[in-house]
Amino acid sequence: MNVILSIRPTFCQSIFESKKVYEYRKRVFKRTDIDKVYIYASKPICKVIGYFTVKRIINDTPSMIWNQTHEHGGITKKLYQEYFKGHTKAYAIEIDKVVKIDPIDPKKALQGFTAPQNFMYLDEDL
């Protein structure tokens, strides 16, 4: 099982440069059999530009997640706090192996594709 995760282009670049080792989320996938997390670069790119494997997922309060991961989070504390404002639970997906691929237009590769607000499951490889 794979996942497509929507990520802002600036954060995508930080992932490929290994400056961002944790991807922060308010919600994560319930399934534990995830092989690849495809990186969908959101507007203005709107393409799948790579994938990564997951080392682990940390689940805690936003302040505890920040304390544990901020040195490799690739985001400012202000943006982090704005993102988790009003939330008591936070997730940090620890990125393992990262692979950059030739950009794929998911609207051409996947029938009926619409960009996920957060993530979407995918049974196949792209």
mmCIF file with all atom_site columns, C-alpha atoms in Angstrom:
data_model
loop_
_atom_site.group_PDB
_atom_site.id
_atom_site.type_symbol
_atom_site.label_atom_id
_atom_site.label_alt_id
_atom_site.label_comp_id
_atom_site.label_asym_id
_atom_site.label_entity_id
_atom_site.label_seq_id
_atom_site.pdbx_PDB_ins_code
_atom_site.Cartn_x
_atom_site.Cartn_y
_atom_site.Cartn_z
_atom_site.occupancy
_atom_site.B_iso_or_equiv
_atom_site.pdbx_formal_charge
_atom_site.auth_seq_id
_atom_site.auth_comp_id
_atom_site.auth_asym_id
_atom_site.auth_atom_id
_atom_site.pdbx_PDB_model_num
ATOM 1   C CA . MET A 1 1   ? 0.000   0.000  0.000   1.00 0.00 ? 1   MET A CA 1
ATOM 2   C CA . ASN A 1 2   ? 1.188   3.490  -0.858  1.00 0.00 ? 2   ASN A CA 1
ATOM 3   C CA . VAL A 1 3   ? 0.067   7.001  0.012   1.00 0.00 ? 3   VAL A CA 1
ATOM 4   C CA . ILE A 1 4   ? 0.063   10.300 -1.864  1.00 0.00 ? 4   ILE A CA 1
ATOM 5   C CA . LEU A 1 5   ? 0.787   13.193 0.480   1.00 0.00 ? 5   LEU A CA 1
ATOM 6   C CA . SER A 1 6   ? 0.209   16.838 -0.490  1.00 0.00 ? 6   SER A CA 1
ATOM 7   C CA . ILE A 1 7   ? 3.208   18.978 0.460   1.00 0.00 ? 7   ILE A CA 1
ATOM 8   C CA . ARG A 1 8   ? 3.982   22.624 -0.325  1.00 0.00 ? 8   ARG A CA 1
ATOM 9   C CA . PRO A 1 9   ? 6.758   22.978 -2.936  1.00 0.00 ? 9   PRO A CA 1
ATOM 10  C CA . THR A 1 10  ? 9.148   24.801 -0.571  1.00 0.00 ? 10  THR A CA 1
ATOM 11  C CA . PHE A 1 11  ? 8.902   21.937 1.906   1.00 0.00 ? 11  PHE A CA 1
ATOM 12  C CA . CYS A 1 12  ? 9.369   19.394 -0.908  1.00 0.00 ? 12  CYS A CA 1
ATOM 13  C CA . GLN A 1 13  ? 12.701  20.981 -1.744  1.00 0.00 ? 13  GLN A CA 1
ATOM 14  C CA . SER A 1 14  ? 13.762  20.815 1.913   1.00 0.00 ? 14  SER A CA 1
ATOM 15  C CA . ILE A 1 15  ? 12.893  17.107 1.987   1.00 0.00 ? 15  ILE A CA 1
ATOM 16  C CA . PHE A 1 16  ? 15.054  16.413 -1.074  1.00 0.00 ? 16  PHE A CA 1
ATOM 17  C CA . GLU A 1 17  ? 17.910  18.406 0.483   1.00 0.00 ? 17  GLU A CA 1
ATOM 18  C CA . SER A 1 18  ? 17.576  16.417 3.754   1.00 0.00 ? 18  SER A CA 1
ATOM 19  C CA . LYS A 1 19  ? 16.898  19.643 5.668   1.00 0.00 ? 19  LYS A CA 1
ATOM 20  C CA . LYS A 1 20  ? 13.402  18.414 6.522   1.00 0.00 ? 20  LYS A CA 1
ATOM 21  C CA . VAL A 1 21  ? 13.443  14.972 8.122   1.00 0.00 ? 21  VAL A CA 1
ATOM 22  C CA . TYR A 1 22  ? 10.003  15.246 9.755   1.00 0.00 ? 22  TYR A CA 1
ATOM 23  C CA . GLU A 1 23  ? 6.721   15.932 7.989   1.00 0.00 ? 23  GLU A CA 1
ATOM 24  C CA . TYR A 1 24  ? 4.176   17.338 10.431  1.00 0.00 ? 24  TYR A CA 1
ATOM 25  C CA . ARG A 1 25  ? 0.524   16.364 10.245  1.00 0.00 ? 25  ARG A CA 1
ATOM 26  C CA . LYS A 1 26  ? -2.687  16.811 12.194  1.00 0.00 ? 26  LYS A CA 1
ATOM 27  C CA . ARG A 1 27  ? -3.826  13.404 10.922  1.00 0.00 ? 27  ARG A CA 1
ATOM 28  C CA . VAL A 1 28  ? -1.950  10.425 9.545   1.00 0.00 ? 28  VAL A CA 1
ATOM 29  C CA . PHE A 1 29  ? -2.797  7.189  7.823   1.00 0.00 ? 29  PHE A CA 1
ATOM 30  C CA . LYS A 1 30  ? -4.354  4.471  9.934   1.00 0.00 ? 30  LYS A CA 1
ATOM 31  C CA . ARG A 1 31  ? -2.831  1.691  7.869   1.00 0.00 ? 31  ARG A CA 1
ATOM 32  C CA . THR A 1 32  ? 0.565   0.388  8.923   1.00 0.00 ? 32  THR A CA 1
ATOM 33  C CA . ASP A 1 33  ? 1.477   -1.367 5.661   1.00 0.00 ? 33  ASP A CA 1
ATOM 34  C CA . ILE A 1 34  ? 2.635   1.765  3.829   1.00 0.00 ? 34  ILE A CA 1
ATOM 35  C CA . ASP A 1 35  ? 5.539   1.089  1.443   1.00 0.00 ? 35  ASP A CA 1
ATOM 36  C CA . LYS A 1 36  ? 5.964   4.495  -0.199  1.00 0.00 ? 36  LYS A CA 1
ATOM 37  C CA . VAL A 1 37  ? 4.747   7.991  0.520   1.00 0.00 ? 37  VAL A CA 1
ATOM 38  C CA . TYR A 1 38  ? 4.525   9.783  -2.822  1.00 0.00 ? 38  TYR A CA 1
ATOM 39  C CA . ILE A 1 39  ? 5.252   13.493 -2.621  1.00 0.00 ? 39  ILE A CA 1
ATOM 40  C CA . TYR A 1 40  ? 2.591   15.528 -4.407  1.00 0.00 ? 40  TYR A CA 1
ATOM 41  C CA . ALA A 1 41  ? 3.935   19.073 -4.740  1.00 0.00 ? 41  ALA A CA 1
ATOM 42  C CA . SER A 1 42  ? 0.915   21.317 -4.367  1.00 0.00 ? 42  SER A CA 1
ATOM 43  C CA . LYS A 1 43  ? 0.220   24.487 -6.350  1.00 0.00 ? 43  LYS A CA 1
ATOM 44  C CA . PRO A 1 44  ? 1.688   25.752 -8.550  1.00 0.00 ? 44  PRO A CA 1
ATOM 45  C CA . ILE A 1 45  ? 3.511   22.475 -9.420  1.00 0.00 ? 45  ILE A CA 1
ATOM 46  C CA . CYS A 1 46  ? 0.627   19.983 -9.009  1.00 0.00 ? 46  CYS A CA 1
ATOM 47  C CA . LYS A 1 47  ? 2.759   16.932 -9.773  1.00 0.00 ? 47  LYS A CA 1
ATOM 48  C CA . VAL A 1 48  ? 4.147   13.899 -7.960  1.00 0.00 ? 48  VAL A CA 1
ATOM 49  C CA . ILE A 1 49  ? 7.872   14.604 -7.789  1.00 0.00 ? 49  ILE A CA 1
ATOM 50  C CA . GLY A 1 50  ? 9.252   11.840 -5.596  1.00 0.00 ? 50  GLY A CA 1
ATOM 51  C CA . TYR A 1 51  ? 8.601   9.514  -2.723  1.00 0.00 ? 51  TYR A CA 1
ATOM 52  C CA . PHE A 1 52  ? 9.977   8.531  0.635   1.00 0.00 ? 52  PHE A CA 1
ATOM 53  C CA . THR A 1 53  ? 9.790   5.635  3.044   1.00 0.00 ? 53  THR A CA 1
ATOM 54  C CA . VAL A 1 54  ? 8.702   6.103  6.633   1.00 0.00 ? 54  VAL A CA 1
ATOM 55  C CA . LYS A 1 55  ? 11.127  5.388  9.440   1.00 0.00 ? 55  LYS A CA 1
ATOM 56  C CA . ARG A 1 56  ? 8.510   5.926  12.181  1.00 0.00 ? 56  ARG A CA 1
ATOM 57  C CA . ILE A 1 57  ? 5.577   8.133  13.143  1.00 0.00 ? 57  ILE A CA 1
ATOM 58  C CA . ILE A 1 58  ? 5.672   10.039 16.413  1.00 0.00 ? 58  ILE A CA 1
ATOM 59  C CA . ASN A 1 59  ? 2.343   10.861 18.067  1.00 0.00 ? 59  ASN A CA 1
ATOM 60  C CA . ASP A 1 60  ? 2.234   13.370 20.939  1.00 0.00 ? 60  ASP A CA 1
ATOM 61  C CA . THR A 1 61  ? 1.173   16.889 21.841  1.00 0.00 ? 61  THR A CA 1
ATOM 62  C CA . PRO A 1 62  ? 2.290   19.655 19.470  1.00 0.00 ? 62  PRO A CA 1
ATOM 63  C CA . SER A 1 63  ? 4.730   21.054 22.056  1.00 0.00 ? 63  SER A CA 1
ATOM 64  C CA . MET A 1 64  ? 6.315   17.652 22.728  1.00 0.00 ? 64  MET A CA 1
ATOM 65  C CA . ILE A 1 65  ? 6.622   16.905 18.997  1.00 0.00 ? 65  ILE A CA 1
ATOM 66  C CA . TRP A 1 66  ? 8.284   20.301 18.472  1.00 0.00 ? 66  TRP A CA 1
ATOM 67  C CA . ASN A 1 67  ? 10.732  19.686 21.323  1.00 0.00 ? 67  ASN A CA 1
ATOM 68  C CA . GLN A 1 68  ? 11.706  16.292 19.907  1.00 0.00 ? 68  GLN A CA 1
ATOM 69  C CA . THR A 1 69  ? 11.944  17.160 16.213  1.00 0.00 ? 69  THR A CA 1
ATOM 70  C CA . HIS A 1 70  ? 12.337  20.886 15.528  1.00 0.00 ? 70  HIS A CA 1
ATOM 71  C CA . GLU A 1 71  ? 16.040  20.716 14.677  1.00 0.00 ? 71  GLU A CA 1
ATOM 72  C CA . HIS A 1 72  ? 15.174  18.634 11.613  1.00 0.00 ? 72  HIS A CA 1
ATOM 73  C CA . GLY A 1 73  ? 11.614  19.811 10.991  1.00 0.00 ? 73  GLY A CA 1
ATOM 74  C CA . GLY A 1 74  ? 12.408  22.260 8.197   1.00 0.00 ? 74  GLY A CA 1
ATOM 75  C CA . ILE A 1 75  ? 9.823   24.767 9.457   1.00 0.00 ? 75  ILE A CA 1
ATOM 76  C CA . THR A 1 76  ? 9.846   27.814 11.701  1.00 0.00 ? 76  THR A CA 1
ATOM 77  C CA . LYS A 1 77  ? 8.323   27.647 15.160  1.00 0.00 ? 77  LYS A CA 1
ATOM 78  C CA . LYS A 1 78  ? 5.828   30.342 14.168  1.00 0.00 ? 78  LYS A CA 1
ATOM 79  C CA . LEU A 1 79  ? 4.527   28.350 11.167  1.00 0.00 ? 79  LEU A CA 1
ATOM 80  C CA . TYR A 1 80  ? 4.471   25.186 13.266  1.00 0.00 ? 80  TYR A CA 1
ATOM 81  C CA . GLN A 1 81  ? 2.432   26.854 15.995  1.00 0.00 ? 81  GLN A CA 1
ATOM 82  C CA . GLU A 1 82  ? 0.024   28.362 13.453  1.00 0.00 ? 82  GLU A CA 1
ATOM 83  C CA . TYR A 1 83  ? -0.484  24.946 11.842  1.00 0.00 ? 83  TYR A CA 1
ATOM 84  C CA . PHE A 1 84  ? -1.262  23.192 15.143  1.00 0.00 ? 84  PHE A CA 1
ATOM 85  C CA . LYS A 1 85  ? -3.180  26.066 16.773  1.00 0.00 ? 85  LYS A CA 1
ATOM 86  C CA . GLY A 1 86  ? -6.150  24.644 18.676  1.00 0.00 ? 86  GLY A CA 1
ATOM 87  C CA . HIS A 1 87  ? -4.987  21.024 18.315  1.00 0.00 ? 87  HIS A CA 1
ATOM 88  C CA . THR A 1 88  ? -3.980  18.777 21.188  1.00 0.00 ? 88  THR A CA 1
ATOM 89  C CA . LYS A 1 89  ? -2.522  15.996 19.052  1.00 0.00 ? 89  LYS A CA 1
ATOM 90  C CA . ALA A 1 90  ? 0.301   16.155 16.520  1.00 0.00 ? 90  ALA A CA 1
ATOM 91  C CA . TYR A 1 91  ? 2.143   13.676 14.332  1.00 0.00 ? 91  TYR A CA 1
ATOM 92  C CA . ALA A 1 92  ? 5.668   13.775 12.971  1.00 0.00 ? 92  ALA A CA 1
ATOM 93  C CA . ILE A 1 93  ? 6.383   11.392 10.113  1.00 0.00 ? 93  ILE A CA 1
ATOM 94  C CA . GLU A 1 94  ? 10.088  10.611 10.199  1.00 0.00 ? 94  GLU A CA 1
ATOM 95  C CA . ILE A 1 95  ? 11.343  10.456 6.632   1.00 0.00 ? 95  ILE A CA 1
ATOM 96  C CA . ASP A 1 96  ? 13.753  7.661  5.799   1.00 0.00 ? 96  ASP A CA 1
ATOM 97  C CA . LYS A 1 97  ? 14.903  7.024  2.209   1.00 0.00 ? 97  LYS A CA 1
ATOM 98  C CA . VAL A 1 98  ? 13.991  9.795  -0.271  1.00 0.00 ? 98  VAL A CA 1
ATOM 99  C CA . VAL A 1 99  ? 13.848  9.329  -4.035  1.00 0.00 ? 99  VAL A CA 1
ATOM 100 C CA . LYS A 1 100 ? 13.328  12.115 -6.559  1.00 0.00 ? 100 LYS A CA 1
ATOM 101 C CA . ILE A 1 101 ? 11.515  11.073 -9.740  1.00 0.00 ? 101 ILE A CA 1
ATOM 102 C CA . ASP A 1 102 ? 10.612  12.667 -13.038 1.00 0.00 ? 102 ASP A CA 1
ATOM 103 C CA . PRO A 1 103 ? 7.431   14.655 -12.368 1.00 0.00 ? 103 PRO A CA 1
ATOM 104 C CA . ILE A 1 104 ? 4.206   12.721 -12.896 1.00 0.00 ? 104 ILE A CA 1
ATOM 105 C CA . ASP A 1 105 ? 0.885   14.388 -13.589 1.00 0.00 ? 105 ASP A CA 1
ATOM 106 C CA . PRO A 1 106 ? -1.429  12.330 -11.368 1.00 0.00 ? 106 PRO A CA 1
ATOM 107 C CA . LYS A 1 107 ? -4.482  13.467 -13.342 1.00 0.00 ? 107 LYS A CA 1
ATOM 108 C CA . LYS A 1 108 ? -3.054  11.556 -16.310 1.00 0.00 ? 108 LYS A CA 1
ATOM 109 C CA . ALA A 1 109 ? -1.755  8.597  -14.292 1.00 0.00 ? 109 ALA A CA 1
ATOM 110 C CA . LEU A 1 110 ? -4.738  8.076  -11.972 1.00 0.00 ? 110 LEU A CA 1
ATOM 111 C CA . GLN A 1 111 ? -8.305  8.092  -13.198 1.00 0.00 ? 111 GLN A CA 1
ATOM 112 C CA . GLY A 1 112 ? -10.438 10.680 -11.385 1.00 0.00 ? 112 GLY A CA 1
ATOM 113 C CA . PHE A 1 113 ? -7.537  12.094 -9.369  1.00 0.00 ? 113 PHE A CA 1
ATOM 114 C CA . THR A 1 114 ? -8.137  15.182 -7.266  1.00 0.00 ? 114 THR A CA 1
ATOM 115 C CA . ALA A 1 115 ? -5.408  16.611 -5.082  1.00 0.00 ? 115 ALA A CA 1
ATOM 116 C CA . PRO A 1 116 ? -5.786  15.318 -1.532  1.00 0.00 ? 116 PRO A CA 1
ATOM 117 C CA . GLN A 1 117 ? -6.224  17.866 1.251   1.00 0.00 ? 117 GLN A CA 1
ATOM 118 C CA . ASN A 1 118 ? -3.991  15.708 3.396   1.00 0.00 ? 118 ASN A CA 1
ATOM 119 C CA . PHE A 1 119 ? -3.296  12.276 1.915   1.00 0.00 ? 119 PHE A CA 1
ATOM 120 C CA . MET A 1 120 ? -4.871  9.488  -0.101  1.00 0.00 ? 120 MET A CA 1
ATOM 121 C CA . TYR A 1 121 ? -4.238  5.759  -0.252  1.00 0.00 ? 121 TYR A CA 1
ATOM 122 C CA . LEU A 1 122 ? -2.942  4.273  -3.481  1.00 0.00 ? 122 LEU A CA 1
ATOM 123 C CA . ASP A 1 123 ? -2.934  0.539  -4.229  1.00 0.00 ? 123 ASP A CA 1
ATOM 124 C CA . GLU A 1 124 ? -0.350  0.793  -6.978  1.00 0.00 ? 124 GLU A CA 1
ATOM 125 C CA . ASP A 1 125 ? 3.044   2.296  -7.771  1.00 0.00 ? 125 ASP A CA 1
ATOM 126 C CA . LEU A 1 126 ? 3.217   5.376  -9.934  1.00 0.00 ? 126 LEU A CA 1
#
